[in-house]
């Protein structure tokens, strides 16, 4: 996602989202949640201007530069290079409705910030070299700037002064403002002028003004001014003639604002912050100063953000006022230990050191009972009972009556009070046991079976059946009924520690304590699940509201459990749902854990009240304000091993081997940023979303590849921004992870396989050569044996026959028979010599197979041989010995068969030296034969030819019996088995092949 698209999405989000409520106009300024940031908290000092842009950032103009704030961190915005600001001291800021931020500088200069782009304006663009006080856009969309030397307006990319025909009367423009009707108001050194929408000239305003620092419009349309020498007042007197409402005339004011509820806020130059609300009983100005917690009394700019928070810039930092659902109730300064009880729509508050108080949300009244009160109780008849170390009182109809002294001689605090339907009043004091007042007499109940012998109740509660429940220390709770002490329940053992709260609702009796919470319902006791015990510890006050929700005042704050979620506290399935209010909601401190108890109450108007060790707060459950504005999300930076990496167009490129990757992000919710939650995921790395409050994500060694980092955020009330922000993260691969490296690996694997294949062929060839050598030696042995035995014996036989024939006359028939036998023996000897010659391999058929085959004609020995023709195709190559020998023997056999049996007139021998195979064809035009004849008559020449072809690694086809075509023998041997390689074996052979390939490339003709 590009930054431009993110900006548009954020703008749409801001426009479409509902606005949060403003600060309650009925409250006092001290009842808002206030936070101050000074230099010690990282804020810049001397804040002179404030603005909030569409992306949610709060911008601060100061005398030392421009800053932006996301609710957690202040960051100085200082572009470098050609976009450097023309000055440092910022005098004014203006967030344009169309997007972007305008920055005005002291002693001249204007800059416009749009995303990460900065455009500067100066004298070259027509801007005067004087301080820019304020910006405003009129009803026609023109941007005006008030400067020390007069107003200027922006036309295109140039600033221009008003045309003289417009009649601007002054030489200065102290401030400029546009009202709801689009009229432009300018304060000059001589007065006030206005340029109505559509008008051609300025009109003077008939009002006397001083040094106006700011102009604002009230809800009724009246124009108000803040004057450095005249306070805050309306520009014109009200039509009804009433006196102008203003602060101290001597107060110098620099800032003025009407919030969305019409409440007037004003800053002063030394006397703090002023506020006036017509919704309060006292409509005069109220103030908030440094003694109240303000960062400084010297204040200038004011801003109301889109969530309804009010921001104030001071000489020492920044202040924020925001809504809090818990309202702090005004109490006497220094009051301690608040005992509370409802009194109609008011609350009675007793303390150790101040008179009894009747309080409401914004007021309090001291009552005529100046005694320390540590326990109070309102009975079913509406009578309020009050007790303390000085005695027991009864309040009825607004009057107080002292009932009795405490029934002990020593001074004692009162821990708890209760009344039962029988008219008895029960007191728990510092002494062991229980005290009962009935019919004017006190009774001390001690050593009652079932009651702890050495302790007194910490809290008491009467249930709907009139039974008195008593809570003690160390996990002890009992029921007192008709003088008997029982524990009428079963189930789990009570596990809350010291019992400090009892409360009955429709489901049963709730028991709260220092370590958790339990409930007795339908005669069975159950403790809450362990997962919520931490948030429900230290409970000393329990109260229910009109809708059935329960509220618990505990050590971790005020916890609200809605009626529909109460069962989840005991179910143990998933995380129970509840809402917690703490110091971020203006809860001051923690509730008392010993006395006074209880620390929660509900008045007749439905408001709930909670006492803590530091004050008293109230809340109306029907008017809990929610923040409906989803926070914009922005990815701030990326760092690898602590080194920043630039983000360009929503993408970041990281080096190979990235290990410690940190991605920083933020969400722009300025109300309670401490409660902003995030969900993030690195697509391609994270299997699921990671949720938490941290504003950075750390990844260790994500690995090479393309990832998409996504981050979502929710505001303090759990409203999620479902669009979020995303960043494309690309981690470069190591060289061994690249495509070219994989291709090389594949090529290397193929080469290895090829080498293995060649090695296998070499091994097979070696085995074949070994077998051939063995065959050759065997043939030589056979040849020797034939020569030394058969041929020599035949020759000896021929000589003896020749000698015998010479003894007979020539005409003797016997001699003629002997001579015929000698001729036959000579032919047998010749045949034997031919066989011996063949066995010895005397024919060099490997070098010239054609010549060797043509020499077969000499072996015919007078046979009637046909014409023989030799055809050679391709360039003859030296053949492997096995292949050439078998080819020769097959060709010789085929030729001799043709000479002896075919009665052919021609025989053609064809040799083919192809690239992929060697081919031998012997064809005649004789009579042909049956291919099964050899097997019938006992001759196996054809079978032997097939066997020879197989030994050579080739195939043999014989075609015969075709009319007029004789016999054809076709032998084919693949090149791998036919040709003798010119290369050496092993690695040397590989080098030979490479050299040969390079040589072929050099010899290739260039076109």
mmCIF file with all atom_site columns, N, CA and C in Angstrom, residues 117-175:
data_model
loop_
_atom_site.group_PDB
_atom_site.id
_atom_site.type_symbol
_atom_site.label_atom_id
_atom_site.label_alt_id
_atom_site.label_comp_id
_atom_site.label_asym_id
_atom_site.label_entity_id
_atom_site.label_seq_id
_atom_site.pdbx_PDB_ins_code
_atom_site.Cartn_x
_atom_site.Cartn_y
_atom_site.Cartn_z
_atom_site.occupancy
_atom_site.B_iso_or_equiv
_atom_site.pdbx_formal_charge
_atom_site.auth_seq_id
_atom_site.auth_comp_id
_atom_site.auth_asym_id
_atom_site.auth_atom_id
_atom_site.pdbx_PDB_model_num
ATOM 1   N N  . UNK A 1 117 ? 6.272   15.016 1.597  1.00 0.00 ? 117 UNK A N  1
ATOM 2   C CA . UNK A 1 117 ? 6.738   16.068 0.713  1.00 0.00 ? 117 UNK A CA 1
ATOM 3   C C  . UNK A 1 117 ? 6.603   17.425 1.399  1.00 0.00 ? 117 UNK A C  1
ATOM 4   N N  . UNK A 1 118 ? 7.586   18.277 1.199  1.00 0.00 ? 118 UNK A N  1
ATOM 5   C CA . UNK A 1 118 ? 7.598   19.621 1.779  1.00 0.00 ? 118 UNK A CA 1
ATOM 6   C C  . UNK A 1 118 ? 7.833   20.628 0.656  1.00 0.00 ? 118 UNK A C  1
ATOM 7   N N  . UNK A 1 119 ? 6.994   21.673 0.611  1.00 0.00 ? 119 UNK A N  1
ATOM 8   C CA . UNK A 1 119 ? 7.186   22.766 -0.342 1.00 0.00 ? 119 UNK A CA 1
ATOM 9   C C  . UNK A 1 119 ? 7.325   24.068 0.441  1.00 0.00 ? 119 UNK A C  1
ATOM 10  N N  . UNK A 1 120 ? 8.376   24.796 0.158  1.00 0.00 ? 120 UNK A N  1
ATOM 11  C CA . UNK A 1 120 ? 8.658   26.036 0.861  1.00 0.00 ? 120 UNK A CA 1
ATOM 12  C C  . UNK A 1 120 ? 8.278   27.232 -0.003 1.00 0.00 ? 120 UNK A C  1
ATOM 13  N N  . UNK A 1 121 ? 7.801   28.307 0.659  1.00 0.00 ? 121 UNK A N  1
ATOM 14  C CA . UNK A 1 121 ? 7.450   29.567 -0.006 1.00 0.00 ? 121 UNK A CA 1
ATOM 15  C C  . UNK A 1 121 ? 8.231   30.683 0.665  1.00 0.00 ? 121 UNK A C  1
ATOM 16  N N  . UNK A 1 122 ? 8.733   31.589 -0.145 1.00 0.00 ? 122 UNK A N  1
ATOM 17  C CA . UNK A 1 122 ? 9.479   32.725 0.360  1.00 0.00 ? 122 UNK A CA 1
ATOM 18  C C  . UNK A 1 122 ? 9.296   33.932 -0.528 1.00 0.00 ? 122 UNK A C  1
ATOM 19  N N  . UNK A 1 123 ? 10.208  34.889 -0.465 1.00 0.00 ? 123 UNK A N  1
ATOM 20  C CA . UNK A 1 123 ? 10.085  36.093 -1.294 1.00 0.00 ? 123 UNK A CA 1
ATOM 21  C C  . UNK A 1 123 ? 9.991   35.786 -2.789 1.00 0.00 ? 123 UNK A C  1
ATOM 22  N N  . UNK A 1 124 ? 10.644  34.719 -3.249 1.00 0.00 ? 124 UNK A N  1
ATOM 23  C CA . UNK A 1 124 ? 10.568  34.385 -4.669 1.00 0.00 ? 124 UNK A CA 1
ATOM 24  C C  . UNK A 1 124 ? 9.152   34.046 -5.094 1.00 0.00 ? 124 UNK A C  1
ATOM 25  N N  . UNK A 1 125 ? 8.316   33.609 -4.135 1.00 0.00 ? 125 UNK A N  1
ATOM 26  C CA . UNK A 1 125 ? 6.918   33.288 -4.441 1.00 0.00 ? 125 UNK A CA 1
ATOM 27  C C  . UNK A 1 125 ? 5.981   34.408 -4.003 1.00 0.00 ? 125 UNK A C  1
ATOM 28  N N  . UNK A 1 126 ? 6.536   35.580 -3.729 1.00 0.00 ? 126 UNK A N  1
ATOM 29  C CA . UNK A 1 126 ? 5.727   36.744 -3.389 1.00 0.00 ? 126 UNK A CA 1
ATOM 30  C C  . UNK A 1 126 ? 5.409   36.883 -1.922 1.00 0.00 ? 126 UNK A C  1
ATOM 31  N N  . UNK A 1 127 ? 5.975   36.044 -1.051 1.00 0.00 ? 127 UNK A N  1
ATOM 32  C CA . UNK A 1 127 ? 5.661   36.101 0.365  1.00 0.00 ? 127 UNK A CA 1
ATOM 33  C C  . UNK A 1 127 ? 6.507   37.187 1.028  1.00 0.00 ? 127 UNK A C  1
ATOM 34  N N  . UNK A 1 128 ? 5.874   38.057 1.848  1.00 0.00 ? 128 UNK A N  1
ATOM 35  C CA . UNK A 1 128 ? 6.671   39.097 2.510  1.00 0.00 ? 128 UNK A CA 1
ATOM 36  C C  . UNK A 1 128 ? 7.584   38.502 3.575  1.00 0.00 ? 128 UNK A C  1
ATOM 37  N N  . UNK A 1 129 ? 8.658   39.201 3.873  1.00 0.00 ? 129 UNK A N  1
ATOM 38  C CA . UNK A 1 129 ? 9.642   38.726 4.868  1.00 0.00 ? 129 UNK A CA 1
ATOM 39  C C  . UNK A 1 129 ? 9.251   39.255 6.240  1.00 0.00 ? 129 UNK A C  1
ATOM 40  N N  . UNK A 1 130 ? 8.101   38.807 6.722  1.00 0.00 ? 130 UNK A N  1
ATOM 41  C CA . UNK A 1 130 ? 7.626   39.215 8.049  1.00 0.00 ? 130 UNK A CA 1
ATOM 42  C C  . UNK A 1 130 ? 6.898   38.042 8.685  1.00 0.00 ? 130 UNK A C  1
ATOM 43  N N  . UNK A 1 131 ? 6.731   38.111 10.003 1.00 0.00 ? 131 UNK A N  1
ATOM 44  C CA . UNK A 1 131 ? 6.140   37.004 10.747 1.00 0.00 ? 131 UNK A CA 1
ATOM 45  C C  . UNK A 1 131 ? 4.744   36.685 10.244 1.00 0.00 ? 131 UNK A C  1
ATOM 46  N N  . UNK A 1 132 ? 4.483   35.377 10.094 1.00 0.00 ? 132 UNK A N  1
ATOM 47  C CA . UNK A 1 132 ? 3.154   34.906 9.701  1.00 0.00 ? 132 UNK A CA 1
ATOM 48  C C  . UNK A 1 132 ? 2.402   34.574 10.989 1.00 0.00 ? 132 UNK A C  1
ATOM 49  N N  . UNK A 1 133 ? 1.260   35.286 11.225 1.00 0.00 ? 133 UNK A N  1
ATOM 50  C CA . UNK A 1 133 ? 0.518   35.109 12.476 1.00 0.00 ? 133 UNK A CA 1
ATOM 51  C C  . UNK A 1 133 ? -0.517  33.989 12.418 1.00 0.00 ? 133 UNK A C  1
ATOM 52  N N  . UNK A 1 134 ? -1.239  33.873 11.287 1.00 0.00 ? 134 UNK A N  1
ATOM 53  C CA . UNK A 1 134 ? -2.307  32.878 11.229 1.00 0.00 ? 134 UNK A CA 1
ATOM 54  C C  . UNK A 1 134 ? -2.726  32.651 9.785  1.00 0.00 ? 134 UNK A C  1
ATOM 55  N N  . UNK A 1 135 ? -3.294  31.453 9.525  1.00 0.00 ? 135 UNK A N  1
ATOM 56  C CA . UNK A 1 135 ? -3.856  31.103 8.219  1.00 0.00 ? 135 UNK A CA 1
ATOM 57  C C  . UNK A 1 135 ? -5.367  30.933 8.344  1.00 0.00 ? 135 UNK A C  1
ATOM 58  N N  . UNK A 1 136 ? -6.056  31.086 7.212  1.00 0.00 ? 136 UNK A N  1
ATOM 59  C CA . UNK A 1 136 ? -7.496  30.795 7.150  1.00 0.00 ? 136 UNK A CA 1
ATOM 60  C C  . UNK A 1 136 ? -7.882  30.649 5.683  1.00 0.00 ? 136 UNK A C  1
ATOM 61  N N  . UNK A 1 137 ? -8.885  29.827 5.427  1.00 0.00 ? 137 UNK A N  1
ATOM 62  C CA . UNK A 1 137 ? -9.451  29.682 4.081  1.00 0.00 ? 137 UNK A CA 1
ATOM 63  C C  . UNK A 1 137 ? -10.834 30.295 4.071  1.00 0.00 ? 137 UNK A C  1
ATOM 64  N N  . UNK A 1 138 ? -11.093 31.182 3.115  1.00 0.00 ? 138 UNK A N  1
ATOM 65  C CA . UNK A 1 138 ? -12.404 31.832 3.055  1.00 0.00 ? 138 UNK A CA 1
ATOM 66  C C  . UNK A 1 138 ? -13.430 30.917 2.402  1.00 0.00 ? 138 UNK A C  1
ATOM 67  N N  . UNK A 1 139 ? -14.647 31.422 2.266  1.00 0.00 ? 139 UNK A N  1
ATOM 68  C CA . UNK A 1 139 ? -15.727 30.614 1.732  1.00 0.00 ? 139 UNK A CA 1
ATOM 69  C C  . UNK A 1 139 ? -15.536 30.200 0.292  1.00 0.00 ? 139 UNK A C  1
ATOM 70  N N  . UNK A 1 140 ? -14.646 30.866 -0.428 1.00 0.00 ? 140 UNK A N  1
ATOM 71  C CA . UNK A 1 140 ? -14.392 30.538 -1.822 1.00 0.00 ? 140 UNK A CA 1
ATOM 72  C C  . UNK A 1 140 ? -13.159 29.655 -2.003 1.00 0.00 ? 140 UNK A C  1
ATOM 73  N N  . UNK A 1 141 ? -12.608 29.163 -0.887 1.00 0.00 ? 141 UNK A N  1
ATOM 74  C CA . UNK A 1 141 ? -11.493 28.230 -0.947 1.00 0.00 ? 141 UNK A CA 1
ATOM 75  C C  . UNK A 1 141 ? -10.132 28.874 -1.079 1.00 0.00 ? 141 UNK A C  1
ATOM 76  N N  . UNK A 1 142 ? -10.038 30.204 -0.943 1.00 0.00 ? 142 UNK A N  1
ATOM 77  C CA . UNK A 1 142 ? -8.742  30.877 -1.035 1.00 0.00 ? 142 UNK A CA 1
ATOM 78  C C  . UNK A 1 142 ? -8.052  30.842 0.328  1.00 0.00 ? 142 UNK A C  1
ATOM 79  N N  . UNK A 1 143 ? -6.749  30.583 0.295  1.00 0.00 ? 143 UNK A N  1
ATOM 80  C CA . UNK A 1 143 ? -5.955  30.546 1.521  1.00 0.00 ? 143 UNK A CA 1
ATOM 81  C C  . UNK A 1 143 ? -5.374  31.931 1.779  1.00 0.00 ? 143 UNK A C  1
ATOM 82  N N  . UNK A 1 144 ? -5.629  32.443 2.996  1.00 0.00 ? 144 UNK A N  1
ATOM 83  C CA . UNK A 1 144 ? -5.114  33.738 3.421  1.00 0.00 ? 144 UNK A CA 1
ATOM 84  C C  . UNK A 1 144 ? -4.103  33.520 4.544  1.00 0.00 ? 144 UNK A C  1
ATOM 85  N N  . UNK A 1 145 ? -3.137  34.424 4.583  1.00 0.00 ? 145 UNK A N  1
ATOM 86  C CA . UNK A 1 145 ? -2.156  34.436 5.662  1.00 0.00 ? 145 UNK A CA 1
ATOM 87  C C  . UNK A 1 145 ? -2.080  35.847 6.225  1.00 0.00 ? 145 UNK A C  1
ATOM 88  N N  . UNK A 1 146 ? -2.202  35.954 7.561  1.00 0.00 ? 146 UNK A N  1
ATOM 89  C CA . UNK A 1 146 ? -2.035  37.239 8.233  1.00 0.00 ? 146 UNK A CA 1
ATOM 90  C C  . UNK A 1 146 ? -0.578  37.392 8.612  1.00 0.00 ? 146 UNK A C  1
ATOM 91  N N  . UNK A 1 147 ? 0.062   38.478 8.133  1.00 0.00 ? 147 UNK A N  1
ATOM 92  C CA . UNK A 1 147 ? 1.468   38.724 8.430  1.00 0.00 ? 147 UNK A CA 1
ATOM 93  C C  . UNK A 1 147 ? 1.624   40.101 9.056  1.00 0.00 ? 147 UNK A C  1
ATOM 94  N N  . UNK A 1 148 ? 2.804   40.355 9.569  1.00 0.00 ? 148 UNK A N  1
ATOM 95  C CA . UNK A 1 148 ? 3.063   41.637 10.219 1.00 0.00 ? 148 UNK A CA 1
ATOM 96  C C  . UNK A 1 148 ? 2.970   42.797 9.235  1.00 0.00 ? 148 UNK A C  1
ATOM 97  N N  . UNK A 1 149 ? 3.149   42.523 7.958  1.00 0.00 ? 149 UNK A N  1
ATOM 98  C CA . UNK A 1 149 ? 3.081   43.578 6.942  1.00 0.00 ? 149 UNK A CA 1
ATOM 99  C C  . UNK A 1 149 ? 1.811   43.476 6.115  1.00 0.00 ? 149 UNK A C  1
ATOM 100 N N  . UNK A 1 150 ? 0.785   42.815 6.637  1.00 0.00 ? 150 UNK A N  1
ATOM 101 C CA . UNK A 1 150 ? -0.487  42.781 5.944  1.00 0.00 ? 150 UNK A CA 1
ATOM 102 C C  . UNK A 1 150 ? -0.864  41.393 5.470  1.00 0.00 ? 150 UNK A C  1
ATOM 103 N N  . UNK A 1 151 ? -2.136  41.260 5.004  1.00 0.00 ? 151 UNK A N  1
ATOM 104 C CA . UNK A 1 151 ? -2.593  39.948 4.548  1.00 0.00 ? 151 UNK A CA 1
ATOM 105 C C  . UNK A 1 151 ? -2.103  39.640 3.132  1.00 0.00 ? 151 UNK A C  1
ATOM 106 N N  . UNK A 1 152 ? -1.933  38.350 2.879  1.00 0.00 ? 152 UNK A N  1
ATOM 107 C CA . UNK A 1 152 ? -1.617  37.871 1.524  1.00 0.00 ? 152 UNK A CA 1
ATOM 108 C C  . UNK A 1 152 ? -2.484  36.641 1.267  1.00 0.00 ? 152 UNK A C  1
ATOM 109 N N  . UNK A 1 153 ? -2.754  36.399 -0.013 1.00 0.00 ? 153 UNK A N  1
ATOM 110 C CA . UNK A 1 153 ? -3.545  35.226 -0.398 1.00 0.00 ? 153 UNK A CA 1
ATOM 111 C C  . UNK A 1 153 ? -2.798  34.449 -1.464 1.00 0.00 ? 153 UNK A C  1
ATOM 112 N N  . UNK A 1 154 ? -3.019  33.151 -1.497 1.00 0.00 ? 154 UNK A N  1
ATOM 113 C CA . UNK A 1 154 ? -2.287  32.264 -2.394 1.00 0.00 ? 154 UNK A CA 1
ATOM 114 C C  . UNK A 1 154 ? -3.079  32.079 -3.682 1.00 0.00 ? 154 UNK A C  1
ATOM 115 N N  . UNK A 1 155 ? -2.443  32.430 -4.814 1.00 0.00 ? 155 UNK A N  1
ATOM 116 C CA . UNK A 1 155 ? -2.995  32.204 -6.145 1.00 0.00 ? 155 UNK A CA 1
ATOM 117 C C  . UNK A 1 155 ? -2.033  31.275 -6.888 1.00 0.00 ? 155 UNK A C  1
ATOM 118 N N  . UNK A 1 156 ? -2.472  30.049 -7.096 1.00 0.00 ? 156 UNK A N  1
ATOM 119 C CA . UNK A 1 156 ? -1.557  29.092 -7.716 1.00 0.00 ? 156 UNK A CA 1
ATOM 120 C C  . UNK A 1 156 ? -0.421  28.799 -6.774 1.00 0.00 ? 156 UNK A C  1
ATOM 121 N N  . UNK A 1 157 ? 0.784   29.156 -7.195 1.00 0.00 ? 157 UNK A N  1
ATOM 122 C CA . UNK A 1 157 ? 1.972   28.969 -6.358 1.00 0.00 ? 157 UNK A CA 1
ATOM 123 C C  . UNK A 1 157 ? 2.587   30.288 -5.941 1.00 0.00 ? 157 UNK A C  1
ATOM 124 N N  . UNK A 1 158 ? 1.823   31.365 -6.021 1.00 0.00 ? 158 UNK A N  1
ATOM 125 C CA . UNK A 1 158 ? 2.346   32.683 -5.655 1.00 0.00 ? 158 UNK A CA 1
ATOM 126 C C  . UNK A 1 158 ? 1.411   33.346 -4.661 1.00 0.00 ? 158 UNK A C  1
ATOM 127 N N  . UNK A 1 159 ? 2.046   34.080 -3.739 1.00 0.00 ? 159 UNK A N  1
ATOM 128 C CA . UNK A 1 159 ? 1.307   34.849 -2.754 1.00 0.00 ? 159 UNK A CA 1
ATOM 129 C C  . UNK A 1 159 ? 1.140   36.281 -3.273 1.00 0.00 ? 159 UNK A C  1
ATOM 130 N N  . UNK A 1 160 ? -0.067  36.831 -3.082 1.00 0.00 ? 160 UNK A N  1
ATOM 131 C CA . UNK A 1 160 ? -0.358  38.184 -3.573 1.00 0.00 ? 160 UNK A CA 1
ATOM 132 C C  . UNK A 1 160 ? -1.063  38.981 -2.483 1.00 0.00 ? 160 UNK A C  1
ATOM 133 N N  . UNK A 1 161 ? -0.787  40.263 -2.471 1.00 0.00 ? 161 UNK A N  1
ATOM 134 C CA . UNK A 1 161 ? -1.486  41.160 -1.554 1.00 0.00 ? 161 UNK A CA 1
ATOM 135 C C  . UNK A 1 161 ? -2.862  41.479 -2.129 1.00 0.00 ? 161 UNK A C  1
ATOM 136 N N  . UNK A 1 162 ? -3.834  41.868 -1.271 1.00 0.00 ? 162 UNK A N  1
ATOM 137 C CA . UNK A 1 162 ? -5.164  42.221 -1.791 1.00 0.00 ? 162 UNK A CA 1
ATOM 138 C C  . UNK A 1 162 ? -5.077  43.367 -2.796 1.00 0.00 ? 162 UNK A C  1
ATOM 139 N N  . UNK A 1 163 ? -5.927  43.294 -3.802 1.00 0.00 ? 163 UNK A N  1
ATOM 140 C CA . UNK A 1 163 ? -5.980  44.361 -4.792 1.00 0.00 ? 163 UNK A CA 1
ATOM 141 C C  . UNK A 1 163 ? -6.384  45.663 -4.100 1.00 0.00 ? 163 UNK A C  1
ATOM 142 N N  . UNK A 1 164 ? -5.779  46.776 -4.470 1.00 0.00 ? 164 UNK A N  1
ATOM 143 C CA . UNK A 1 164 ? -6.171  48.064 -3.827 1.00 0.00 ? 164 UNK A CA 1
ATOM 144 C C  . UNK A 1 164 ? -7.660  48.334 -3.897 1.00 0.00 ? 164 UNK A C  1
ATOM 145 N N  . UNK A 1 165 ? -8.314  47.792 -4.934 1.00 0.00 ? 165 UNK A N  1
ATOM 146 C CA . UNK A 1 165 ? -9.758  48.021 -5.056 1.00 0.00 ? 165 UNK A CA 1
ATOM 147 C C  . UNK A 1 165 ? -10.548 47.348 -3.940 1.00 0.00 ? 165 UNK A C  1
ATOM 148 N N  . UNK A 1 166 ? -9.937  46.375 -3.238 1.00 0.00 ? 166 UNK A N  1
ATOM 149 C CA . UNK A 1 166 ? -10.631 45.702 -2.149 1.00 0.00 ? 166 UNK A CA 1
ATOM 150 C C  . UNK A 1 166 ? -10.682 46.569 -0.896 1.00 0.00 ? 166 UNK A C  1
ATOM 151 N N  . UNK A 1 167 ? -9.895  47.638 -0.868 1.00 0.00 ? 167 UNK A N  1
ATOM 152 C CA . UNK A 1 167 ? -9.980  48.615 0.207  1.00 0.00 ? 167 UNK A CA 1
ATOM 153 C C  . UNK A 1 167 ? -9.507  48.122 1.558  1.00 0.00 ? 167 UNK A C  1
ATOM 154 N N  . UNK A 1 168 ? -8.431  47.341 1.580  1.00 0.00 ? 168 UNK A N  1
ATOM 155 C CA . UNK A 1 168 ? -7.916  46.905 2.877  1.00 0.00 ? 168 UNK A CA 1
ATOM 156 C C  . UNK A 1 168 ? -7.332  48.122 3.585  1.00 0.00 ? 168 UNK A C  1
ATOM 157 N N  . UNK A 1 169 ? -7.753  48.425 4.828  1.00 0.00 ? 169 UNK A N  1
ATOM 158 C CA . UNK A 1 169 ? -7.415  49.722 5.426  1.00 0.00 ? 169 UNK A CA 1
ATOM 159 C C  . UNK A 1 169 ? -6.092  49.789 6.161  1.00 0.00 ? 169 UNK A C  1
ATOM 160 N N  . UNK A 1 170 ? -5.492  48.698 6.507  1.00 0.00 ? 170 UNK A N  1
ATOM 161 C CA . UNK A 1 170 ? -4.326  48.755 7.366  1.00 0.00 ? 170 UNK A CA 1
ATOM 162 C C  . UNK A 1 170 ? -3.056  48.304 6.677  1.00 0.00 ? 170 UNK A C  1
ATOM 163 N N  . UNK A 1 171 ? -1.961  48.369 7.435  1.00 0.00 ? 171 UNK A N  1
ATOM 164 C CA . UNK A 1 171 ? -0.675  47.881 6.950  1.00 0.00 ? 171 UNK A CA 1
ATOM 165 C C  . UNK A 1 171 ? -0.281  46.573 7.613  1.00 0.00 ? 171 UNK A C  1
ATOM 166 N N  . UNK A 1 172 ? -1.020  46.140 8.619  1.00 0.00 ? 172 UNK A N  1
ATOM 167 C CA . UNK A 1 172 ? -0.730  44.903 9.322  1.00 0.00 ? 172 UNK A CA 1
ATOM 168 C C  . UNK A 1 172 ? -1.976  44.001 9.316  1.00 0.00 ? 172 UNK A C  1
ATOM 169 N N  . UNK A 1 173 ? -1.743  42.743 9.586  1.00 0.00 ? 173 UNK A N  1
ATOM 170 C CA . UNK A 1 173 ? -2.832  41.790 9.800  1.00 0.00 ? 173 UNK A CA 1
ATOM 171 C C  . UNK A 1 173 ? -2.436  40.957 11.010 1.00 0.00 ? 173 UNK A C  1
ATOM 172 N N  . UNK A 1 174 ? -3.076  41.236 12.150 1.00 0.00 ? 174 UNK A N  1
ATOM 173 C CA . UNK A 1 174 ? -2.683  40.558 13.378 1.00 0.00 ? 174 UNK A CA 1
ATOM 174 C C  . UNK A 1 174 ? -3.204  39.119 13.432 1.00 0.00 ? 174 UNK A C  1
ATOM 175 N N  . UNK A 1 175 ? -4.381  38.880 12.912 1.00 0.00 ? 175 UNK A N  1
ATOM 176 C CA . UNK A 1 175 ? -4.949  37.532 12.860 1.00 0.00 ? 175 UNK A CA 1
ATOM 177 C C  . UNK A 1 175 ? -6.027  37.501 11.795 1.00 0.00 ? 175 UNK A C  1
#
